[in-house]
């Protein structure tokens, strides 16, 4: 009987963790030169993360575009709406301005 209780307790804990994901995620933001790690809530708008990254790197947020899995991220998106997982990466690219001279 004690064997059953021992095997049930660890098994019971793991599904609960899978069903109730952590409230916070660790997200890596990279522009190929720099990597910055952020810990944010699943419901926090990514605008806060974008602004913080650009401020740290001395970039204008209007001149950057952020991509997750190849898709552009909007400032109003959040990790939950994008189905992001812990450890996912946002890529930062410089906006191209202008054309031929």
Short mmCIF file of C-alpha atoms in Angstrom, two decimals:
data_model
loop_
_atom_site.label_atom_id
_atom_site.label_comp_id
_atom_site.label_asym_id
_atom_site.label_seq_id
_atom_site.Cartn_x
_atom_site.Cartn_y
_atom_site.Cartn_z
CA UNK A 1 0.00 0.00 0.00
CA UNK A 2 2.83 2.38 0.75
CA UNK A 3 4.27 1.54 -2.68
CA UNK A 4 1.05 2.70 -4.35
CA UNK A 5 1.00 5.93 -2.40
CA UNK A 6 4.62 6.63 -3.30
CA UNK A 7 4.02 6.06 -6.99
CA UNK A 8 0.81 8.09 -7.01
CA UNK A 9 2.24 11.18 -5.33
CA UNK A 10 4.98 11.94 -7.91
CA UNK A 11 2.62 11.01 -10.75
CA UNK A 12 -0.08 13.25 -9.35
CA UNK A 13 2.27 16.24 -9.09
CA UNK A 14 3.50 16.16 -12.69
CA UNK A 15 0.07 16.41 -14.41
CA UNK A 16 -0.84 19.32 -12.12
CA UNK A 17 2.30 21.18 -13.23
CA UNK A 18 1.46 20.51 -16.87
CA UNK A 19 -2.13 21.70 -16.43
CA UNK A 20 -1.21 24.84 -14.53
CA UNK A 21 1.68 26.51 -16.37
CA UNK A 22 3.79 29.03 -14.52
CA UNK A 23 2.48 32.58 -14.44
CA UNK A 24 5.87 33.87 -15.67
CA UNK A 25 7.95 33.06 -18.75
CA UNK A 26 11.61 33.60 -19.49
CA UNK A 27 11.88 35.12 -22.96
CA UNK A 28 15.14 35.73 -24.84
CA UNK A 29 15.31 38.78 -27.09
CA UNK A 30 18.17 38.86 -29.60
CA UNK A 31 19.30 41.12 -32.44
CA UNK A 32 22.11 38.69 -33.43
CA UNK A 33 24.64 40.89 -31.58
CA UNK A 34 23.06 41.00 -28.14
CA UNK A 35 20.89 38.67 -26.10
CA UNK A 36 18.72 39.95 -23.28
CA UNK A 37 16.59 37.72 -21.08
CA UNK A 38 13.28 38.93 -19.66
CA UNK A 39 10.94 37.34 -17.16
CA UNK A 40 7.39 38.47 -17.85
CA UNK A 41 3.85 37.39 -17.06
CA UNK A 42 1.93 35.49 -19.73
CA UNK A 43 -0.63 38.30 -19.91
CA UNK A 44 1.81 41.24 -20.07
CA UNK A 45 1.76 43.15 -23.34
CA UNK A 46 5.02 42.68 -25.24
CA UNK A 47 5.28 46.47 -25.61
CA UNK A 48 6.96 46.57 -22.18
CA UNK A 49 9.57 44.03 -23.27
CA UNK A 50 10.12 45.78 -26.63
CA UNK A 51 10.57 49.18 -25.00
CA UNK A 52 12.95 47.79 -22.37
CA UNK A 53 15.10 45.99 -24.97
CA UNK A 54 15.37 49.06 -27.20
CA UNK A 55 16.17 51.33 -24.24
CA UNK A 56 18.99 49.00 -23.11
CA UNK A 57 20.41 48.81 -26.63
CA UNK A 58 20.01 52.52 -27.43
CA UNK A 59 17.62 51.85 -30.31
CA UNK A 60 14.40 53.55 -31.31
CA UNK A 61 11.56 51.07 -30.91
CA UNK A 62 9.95 52.53 -34.06
CA UNK A 63 12.98 51.45 -36.11
CA UNK A 64 12.85 47.84 -34.89
CA UNK A 65 10.59 44.97 -35.73
CA UNK A 66 10.16 41.99 -33.46
CA UNK A 67 9.49 38.51 -34.81
CA UNK A 68 8.36 35.31 -33.12
CA UNK A 69 8.51 32.15 -35.24
CA UNK A 70 8.91 34.35 -38.33
CA UNK A 71 5.75 36.35 -37.66
CA UNK A 72 5.78 40.02 -36.73
CA UNK A 73 4.85 40.74 -33.11
CA UNK A 74 2.55 43.65 -32.26
CA UNK A 75 3.07 45.69 -29.10
CA UNK A 76 -0.40 44.67 -27.91
CA UNK A 77 0.36 40.93 -28.23
CA UNK A 78 1.20 38.95 -25.13
CA UNK A 79 2.93 35.59 -24.63
CA UNK A 80 -0.41 33.89 -23.99
CA UNK A 81 -1.96 35.11 -27.26
CA UNK A 82 1.15 33.98 -29.20
CA UNK A 83 1.24 30.64 -27.36
CA UNK A 84 4.82 31.28 -26.28
CA UNK A 85 6.60 28.80 -24.04
CA UNK A 86 9.27 29.30 -21.41
CA UNK A 87 12.62 29.90 -23.10
CA UNK A 88 11.22 31.08 -26.46
CA UNK A 89 13.09 33.72 -28.47
CA UNK A 90 12.02 37.01 -30.04
CA UNK A 91 14.19 38.20 -32.91
CA UNK A 92 14.82 41.90 -33.42
CA UNK A 93 15.54 43.31 -36.88
CA UNK A 94 16.23 46.86 -37.99
CA UNK A 95 13.43 48.30 -40.15
CA UNK A 96 14.53 48.98 -43.68
CA UNK A 97 13.89 52.60 -44.60
CA UNK A 98 13.90 53.98 -48.11
CA UNK A 99 14.86 52.32 -51.35
CA UNK A 100 17.15 52.97 -54.30
CA UNK A 101 19.18 56.16 -54.29
#
